[in-house]
Amino acid sequence: MGLSERQRACLREMDIEVWERRMATAAAPATHPAGTRSASEPAAAAPVEGDHAARVAAMQWDELERAVRTCRRCPLHETRTQAVFGVGNRRAEWMIIGEAPGAEEDRQGEPFVGRAGQLLNAMLTAIGLKREEVYIANILKSRPPGNRDPRPEEEAACRDYLERQIRLVRPRIILAVGRIAAQNLMRVDTPIGKMRGRVYGYQELGTPVVVTYHPAYLLRAPLEKRKAWDDLLLAKSVCAETA
Ligand code: SF4
């Protein structure tokens, strides 16, 4: 695979000096066929408030975005500047799912901006993707105060929106970015280190889900960028297999 100068620059930003076909020779991850679960992964829970779930499940993009922007289903609406719906190509092959808006996202109304967003952009560019080619969303649409972890009741209240986004986009691959996104999407409490290197299937859609570290964590732990690079290569190869 030939690399552009831009991709090489982004690889350097990720502390990746050379292109290596690591996944071709690495030990095979414990992979589940798309749409299957291991015995340790519980079945999806029933949606909270069936009426809301059914209404959201029938929404198209404009109505869905309006519903999120005016949502008051959990107390986070009281402290947010604005809801952060999601951004990008609504027919994307890649969907990137993170945790929740931080301070900058809350201000700008867009997920993954600021330094973590720049690193995510570099990670995408390194594998030949532009930010505008993918669709980016979060588990929670409103910022938890002080960037604390989302609470289970907040995740449950917000879940229908992301599920609808996933069904509308119907991506070929989902990259779950960070522990909370990964555990929430797959309804498991497995540590992120054990979720990496596997391919999960998203609910009955069976969309492949690959897990990697959050760019904000990678900024604090740059030595882990190498592992994130491996995760991206895994996702890329899985996406290619589904073509
Ligand atoms: S986090 Fe989700 S459920 Fe809570 S107010 Fe925001 S959009 Fe609504």
mmCIF file with all atom_site columns, N, CA and C in Angstrom, residues 161-204:
data_model
loop_
_atom_site.group_PDB
_atom_site.id
_atom_site.type_symbol
_atom_site.label_atom_id
_atom_site.label_alt_id
_atom_site.label_comp_id
_atom_site.label_asym_id
_atom_site.label_entity_id
_atom_site.label_seq_id
_atom_site.pdbx_PDB_ins_code
_atom_site.Cartn_x
_atom_site.Cartn_y
_atom_site.Cartn_z
_atom_site.occupancy
_atom_site.B_iso_or_equiv
_atom_site.pdbx_formal_charge
_atom_site.auth_seq_id
_atom_site.auth_comp_id
_atom_site.auth_asym_id
_atom_site.auth_atom_id
_atom_site.pdbx_PDB_model_num
ATOM 1   N N  . TYR A 1 161 ? -31.167 7.018  20.824 1.00 0.00 ? 161 TYR A N  1
ATOM 2   C CA . TYR A 1 161 ? -30.688 7.929  19.775 1.00 0.00 ? 161 TYR A CA 1
ATOM 3   C C  . TYR A 1 161 ? -29.512 7.329  19.006 1.00 0.00 ? 161 TYR A C  1
ATOM 4   N N  . LEU A 1 162 ? -28.550 6.804  19.744 1.00 0.00 ? 162 LEU A N  1
ATOM 5   C CA . LEU A 1 162 ? -27.391 6.225  19.060 1.00 0.00 ? 162 LEU A CA 1
ATOM 6   C C  . LEU A 1 162 ? -27.789 4.992  18.258 1.00 0.00 ? 162 LEU A C  1
ATOM 7   N N  . GLU A 1 163 ? -28.686 4.195  18.847 1.00 0.00 ? 163 GLU A N  1
ATOM 8   C CA . GLU A 1 163 ? -29.107 3.000  18.114 1.00 0.00 ? 163 GLU A CA 1
ATOM 9   C C  . GLU A 1 163 ? -29.750 3.386  16.778 1.00 0.00 ? 163 GLU A C  1
ATOM 10  N N  . ARG A 1 164 ? -30.546 4.455  16.806 1.00 0.00 ? 164 ARG A N  1
ATOM 11  C CA . ARG A 1 164 ? -31.173 4.900  15.560 1.00 0.00 ? 164 ARG A CA 1
ATOM 12  C C  . ARG A 1 164 ? -30.117 5.425  14.585 1.00 0.00 ? 164 ARG A C  1
ATOM 13  N N  . GLN A 1 165 ? -29.145 6.169  15.100 1.00 0.00 ? 165 GLN A N  1
ATOM 14  C CA . GLN A 1 165 ? -28.071 6.664  14.221 1.00 0.00 ? 165 GLN A CA 1
ATOM 15  C C  . GLN A 1 165 ? -27.355 5.498  13.536 1.00 0.00 ? 165 GLN A C  1
ATOM 16  N N  . ILE A 1 166 ? -27.069 4.463  14.300 1.00 0.00 ? 166 ILE A N  1
ATOM 17  C CA . ILE A 1 166 ? -26.359 3.312  13.724 1.00 0.00 ? 166 ILE A CA 1
ATOM 18  C C  . ILE A 1 166 ? -27.211 2.667  12.633 1.00 0.00 ? 166 ILE A C  1
ATOM 19  N N  . ARG A 1 167 ? -28.503 2.558  12.891 1.00 0.00 ? 167 ARG A N  1
ATOM 20  C CA . ARG A 1 167 ? -29.372 1.919  11.890 1.00 0.00 ? 167 ARG A CA 1
ATOM 21  C C  . ARG A 1 167 ? -29.563 2.782  10.658 1.00 0.00 ? 167 ARG A C  1
ATOM 22  N N  . LEU A 1 168 ? -29.529 4.101  10.837 1.00 0.00 ? 168 LEU A N  1
ATOM 23  C CA . LEU A 1 168 ? -29.661 4.979  9.668  1.00 0.00 ? 168 LEU A CA 1
ATOM 24  C C  . LEU A 1 168 ? -28.380 4.979  8.829  1.00 0.00 ? 168 LEU A C  1
ATOM 25  N N  . VAL A 1 169 ? -27.240 5.012  9.500  1.00 0.00 ? 169 VAL A N  1
ATOM 26  C CA . VAL A 1 169 ? -25.974 5.025  8.755  1.00 0.00 ? 169 VAL A CA 1
ATOM 27  C C  . VAL A 1 169 ? -25.715 3.653  8.139  1.00 0.00 ? 169 VAL A C  1
ATOM 28  N N  . ARG A 1 170 ? -25.986 2.602  8.903  1.00 0.00 ? 170 ARG A N  1
ATOM 29  C CA . ARG A 1 170 ? -25.665 1.219  8.511  1.00 0.00 ? 170 ARG A CA 1
ATOM 30  C C  . ARG A 1 170 ? -24.211 1.112  8.031  1.00 0.00 ? 170 ARG A C  1
ATOM 31  N N  . PRO A 1 171 ? -23.273 1.424  8.916  1.00 0.00 ? 171 PRO A N  1
ATOM 32  C CA . PRO A 1 171 ? -21.856 1.390  8.507  1.00 0.00 ? 171 PRO A CA 1
ATOM 33  C C  . PRO A 1 171 ? -21.387 -0.042 8.273  1.00 0.00 ? 171 PRO A C  1
ATOM 34  N N  . ARG A 1 172 ? -20.259 -0.154 7.606  1.00 0.00 ? 172 ARG A N  1
ATOM 35  C CA . ARG A 1 172 ? -19.650 -1.490 7.438  1.00 0.00 ? 172 ARG A CA 1
ATOM 36  C C  . ARG A 1 172 ? -18.803 -1.860 8.628  1.00 0.00 ? 172 ARG A C  1
ATOM 37  N N  . ILE A 1 173 ? -18.345 -0.843 9.359  1.00 0.00 ? 173 ILE A N  1
ATOM 38  C CA . ILE A 1 173 ? -17.519 -1.110 10.542 1.00 0.00 ? 173 ILE A CA 1
ATOM 39  C C  . ILE A 1 173 ? -17.793 -0.032 11.579 1.00 0.00 ? 173 ILE A C  1
ATOM 40  N N  . ILE A 1 174 ? -17.833 -0.437 12.830 1.00 0.00 ? 174 ILE A N  1
ATOM 41  C CA . ILE A 1 174 ? -17.950 0.521  13.943 1.00 0.00 ? 174 ILE A CA 1
ATOM 42  C C  . ILE A 1 174 ? -16.648 0.464  14.724 1.00 0.00 ? 174 ILE A C  1
ATOM 43  N N  . LEU A 1 175 ? -16.047 1.632  14.941 1.00 0.00 ? 175 LEU A N  1
ATOM 44  C CA . LEU A 1 175 ? -14.867 1.722  15.793 1.00 0.00 ? 175 LEU A CA 1
ATOM 45  C C  . LEU A 1 175 ? -15.319 2.319  17.121 1.00 0.00 ? 175 LEU A C  1
ATOM 46  N N  . ALA A 1 176 ? -15.307 1.501  18.156 1.00 0.00 ? 176 ALA A N  1
ATOM 47  C CA . ALA A 1 176 ? -15.694 1.968  19.494 1.00 0.00 ? 176 ALA A CA 1
ATOM 48  C C  . ALA A 1 176 ? -14.454 2.523  20.165 1.00 0.00 ? 176 ALA A C  1
ATOM 49  N N  . VAL A 1 177 ? -14.527 3.791  20.516 1.00 0.00 ? 177 VAL A N  1
ATOM 50  C CA . VAL A 1 177 ? -13.345 4.518  20.962 1.00 0.00 ? 177 VAL A CA 1
ATOM 51  C C  . VAL A 1 177 ? -13.438 4.761  22.465 1.00 0.00 ? 177 VAL A C  1
ATOM 52  N N  . GLY A 1 178 ? -12.648 4.023  23.210 1.00 0.00 ? 178 GLY A N  1
ATOM 53  C CA . GLY A 1 178 ? -12.622 4.186  24.660 1.00 0.00 ? 178 GLY A CA 1
ATOM 54  C C  . GLY A 1 178 ? -13.459 3.139  25.380 1.00 0.00 ? 178 GLY A C  1
ATOM 55  N N  . ARG A 1 179 ? -13.131 2.954  26.649 1.00 0.00 ? 179 ARG A N  1
ATOM 56  C CA . ARG A 1 179 ? -13.771 1.908  27.455 1.00 0.00 ? 179 ARG A CA 1
ATOM 57  C C  . ARG A 1 179 ? -15.282 2.076  27.545 1.00 0.00 ? 179 ARG A C  1
ATOM 58  N N  . ILE A 1 180 ? -15.721 3.276  27.827 1.00 0.00 ? 180 ILE A N  1
ATOM 59  C CA . ILE A 1 180 ? -17.152 3.465  28.065 1.00 0.00 ? 180 ILE A CA 1
ATOM 60  C C  . ILE A 1 180 ? -17.949 3.223  26.798 1.00 0.00 ? 180 ILE A C  1
ATOM 61  N N  . ALA A 1 181 ? -17.460 3.713  25.684 1.00 0.00 ? 181 ALA A N  1
ATOM 62  C CA . ALA A 1 181 ? -18.160 3.463  24.419 1.00 0.00 ? 181 ALA A CA 1
ATOM 63  C C  . ALA A 1 181 ? -18.206 1.964  24.122 1.00 0.00 ? 181 ALA A C  1
ATOM 64  N N  . ALA A 1 182 ? -17.080 1.293  24.301 1.00 0.00 ? 182 ALA A N  1
ATOM 65  C CA . ALA A 1 182 ? -17.010 -0.131 23.969 1.00 0.00 ? 182 ALA A CA 1
ATOM 66  C C  . ALA A 1 182 ? -17.933 -0.948 24.872 1.00 0.00 ? 182 ALA A C  1
ATOM 67  N N  . GLN A 1 183 ? -17.857 -0.692 26.178 1.00 0.00 ? 183 GLN A N  1
ATOM 68  C CA . GLN A 1 183 ? -18.676 -1.477 27.102 1.00 0.00 ? 183 GLN A CA 1
ATOM 69  C C  . GLN A 1 183 ? -20.159 -1.183 26.908 1.00 0.00 ? 183 GLN A C  1
ATOM 70  N N  . ASN A 1 184 ? -20.474 0.053  26.650 1.00 0.00 ? 184 ASN A N  1
ATOM 71  C CA . ASN A 1 184 ? -21.869 0.423  26.478 1.00 0.00 ? 184 ASN A CA 1
ATOM 72  C C  . ASN A 1 184 ? -22.453 -0.179 25.201 1.00 0.00 ? 184 ASN A C  1
ATOM 73  N N  . LEU A 1 185 ? -21.691 -0.103 24.121 1.00 0.00 ? 185 LEU A N  1
ATOM 74  C CA . LEU A 1 185 ? -22.184 -0.640 22.850 1.00 0.00 ? 185 LEU A CA 1
ATOM 75  C C  . LEU A 1 185 ? -22.425 -2.138 22.936 1.00 0.00 ? 185 LEU A C  1
ATOM 76  N N  . MET A 1 186 ? -21.490 -2.838 23.562 1.00 0.00 ? 186 MET A N  1
ATOM 77  C CA . MET A 1 186 ? -21.573 -4.288 23.576 1.00 0.00 ? 186 MET A CA 1
ATOM 78  C C  . MET A 1 186 ? -22.237 -4.840 24.830 1.00 0.00 ? 186 MET A C  1
ATOM 79  N N  . ARG A 1 187 ? -22.636 -3.925 25.744 1.00 0.00 ? 187 ARG A N  1
ATOM 80  C CA . ARG A 1 187 ? -23.327 -4.319 26.986 1.00 0.00 ? 187 ARG A CA 1
ATOM 81  C C  . ARG A 1 187 ? -22.515 -5.338 27.774 1.00 0.00 ? 187 ARG A C  1
ATOM 82  N N  . VAL A 1 188 ? -21.258 -5.030 27.947 1.00 0.00 ? 188 VAL A N  1
ATOM 83  C CA . VAL A 1 188 ? -20.371 -5.894 28.735 1.00 0.00 ? 188 VAL A CA 1
ATOM 84  C C  . VAL A 1 188 ? -19.619 -5.009 29.718 1.00 0.00 ? 188 VAL A C  1
ATOM 85  N N  . ASP A 1 189 ? -18.968 -5.623 30.696 1.00 0.00 ? 189 ASP A N  1
ATOM 86  C CA . ASP A 1 189 ? -18.101 -4.846 31.573 1.00 0.00 ? 189 ASP A CA 1
ATOM 87  C C  . ASP A 1 189 ? -16.653 -5.324 31.466 1.00 0.00 ? 189 ASP A C  1
ATOM 88  N N  . THR A 1 190 ? -16.320 -5.925 30.359 1.00 0.00 ? 190 THR A N  1
ATOM 89  C CA . THR A 1 190 ? -14.973 -6.417 30.102 1.00 0.00 ? 190 THR A CA 1
ATOM 90  C C  . THR A 1 190 ? -14.002 -5.230 30.031 1.00 0.00 ? 190 THR A C  1
ATOM 91  N N  . PRO A 1 191 ? -12.830 -5.347 30.658 1.00 0.00 ? 191 PRO A N  1
ATOM 92  C CA . PRO A 1 191 ? -11.840 -4.264 30.535 1.00 0.00 ? 191 PRO A CA 1
ATOM 93  C C  . PRO A 1 191 ? -11.471 -4.034 29.073 1.00 0.00 ? 191 PRO A C  1
ATOM 94  N N  . ILE A 1 192 ? -11.190 -2.787 28.745 1.00 0.00 ? 192 ILE A N  1
ATOM 95  C CA . ILE A 1 192 ? -10.922 -2.454 27.340 1.00 0.00 ? 192 ILE A CA 1
ATOM 96  C C  . ILE A 1 192 ? -9.718  -3.226 26.801 1.00 0.00 ? 192 ILE A C  1
ATOM 97  N N  . GLY A 1 193 ? -8.745  -3.469 27.663 1.00 0.00 ? 193 GLY A N  1
ATOM 98  C CA . GLY A 1 193 ? -7.561  -4.207 27.210 1.00 0.00 ? 193 GLY A CA 1
ATOM 99  C C  . GLY A 1 193 ? -7.912  -5.594 26.696 1.00 0.00 ? 193 GLY A C  1
ATOM 100 N N  . LYS A 1 194 ? -8.986  -6.175 27.253 1.00 0.00 ? 194 LYS A N  1
ATOM 101 C CA . LYS A 1 194 ? -9.412  -7.501 26.803 1.00 0.00 ? 194 LYS A CA 1
ATOM 102 C C  . LYS A 1 194 ? -10.372 -7.428 25.631 1.00 0.00 ? 194 LYS A C  1
ATOM 103 N N  . MET A 1 195 ? -10.960 -6.270 25.426 1.00 0.00 ? 195 MET A N  1
ATOM 104 C CA . MET A 1 195 ? -11.872 -6.133 24.270 1.00 0.00 ? 195 MET A CA 1
ATOM 105 C C  . MET A 1 195 ? -11.107 -5.854 22.987 1.00 0.00 ? 195 MET A C  1
ATOM 106 N N  . ARG A 1 196 ? -9.934  -5.256 23.115 1.00 0.00 ? 196 ARG A N  1
ATOM 107 C CA . ARG A 1 196 ? -9.140  -4.956 21.929 1.00 0.00 ? 196 ARG A CA 1
ATOM 108 C C  . ARG A 1 196 ? -8.737  -6.256 21.219 1.00 0.00 ? 196 ARG A C  1
ATOM 109 N N  . GLY A 1 197 ? -8.575  -6.163 19.910 1.00 0.00 ? 197 GLY A N  1
ATOM 110 C CA . GLY A 1 197 ? -8.084  -7.316 19.160 1.00 0.00 ? 197 GLY A CA 1
ATOM 111 C C  . GLY A 1 197 ? -9.167  -8.319 18.822 1.00 0.00 ? 197 GLY A C  1
ATOM 112 N N  . ARG A 1 198 ? -10.393 -8.059 19.239 1.00 0.00 ? 198 ARG A N  1
ATOM 113 C CA . ARG A 1 198 ? -11.517 -8.938 18.905 1.00 0.00 ? 198 ARG A CA 1
ATOM 114 C C  . ARG A 1 198 ? -12.467 -8.202 17.969 1.00 0.00 ? 198 ARG A C  1
ATOM 115 N N  . VAL A 1 199 ? -13.287 -8.962 17.305 1.00 0.00 ? 199 VAL A N  1
ATOM 116 C CA . VAL A 1 199 ? -14.319 -8.348 16.464 1.00 0.00 ? 199 VAL A CA 1
ATOM 117 C C  . VAL A 1 199 ? -15.667 -8.773 17.016 1.00 0.00 ? 199 VAL A C  1
ATOM 118 N N  . TYR A 1 200 ? -16.398 -7.791 17.511 1.00 0.00 ? 200 TYR A N  1
ATOM 119 C CA . TYR A 1 200 ? -17.739 -8.050 18.029 1.00 0.00 ? 200 TYR A CA 1
ATOM 120 C C  . TYR A 1 200 ? -18.769 -7.820 16.924 1.00 0.00 ? 200 TYR A C  1
ATOM 121 N N  . GLY A 1 201 ? -19.979 -8.233 17.180 1.00 0.00 ? 201 GLY A N  1
ATOM 122 C CA . GLY A 1 201 ? -21.079 -7.938 16.263 1.00 0.00 ? 201 GLY A CA 1
ATOM 123 C C  . GLY A 1 201 ? -22.093 -7.075 16.975 1.00 0.00 ? 201 GLY A C  1
ATOM 124 N N  . TYR A 1 202 ? -22.569 -6.014 16.321 1.00 0.00 ? 202 TYR A N  1
ATOM 125 C CA . TYR A 1 202 ? -23.507 -5.095 16.951 1.00 0.00 ? 202 TYR A CA 1
ATOM 126 C C  . TYR A 1 202 ? -24.936 -5.597 16.814 1.00 0.00 ? 202 TYR A C  1
ATOM 127 N N  . GLN A 1 203 ? -25.484 -6.004 17.941 1.00 0.00 ? 203 GLN A N  1
ATOM 128 C CA . GLN A 1 203 ? -26.872 -6.459 18.021 1.00 0.00 ? 203 GLN A CA 1
ATOM 129 C C  . GLN A 1 203 ? -27.214 -7.353 16.828 1.00 0.00 ? 203 GLN A C  1
ATOM 130 N N  . GLU A 1 204 ? -28.479 -7.292 16.404 1.00 0.00 ? 204 GLU A N  1
ATOM 131 C CA . GLU A 1 204 ? -28.877 -8.223 15.337 1.00 0.00 ? 204 GLU A CA 1
ATOM 132 C C  . GLU A 1 204 ? -28.387 -7.769 13.976 1.00 0.00 ? 204 GLU A C  1
#
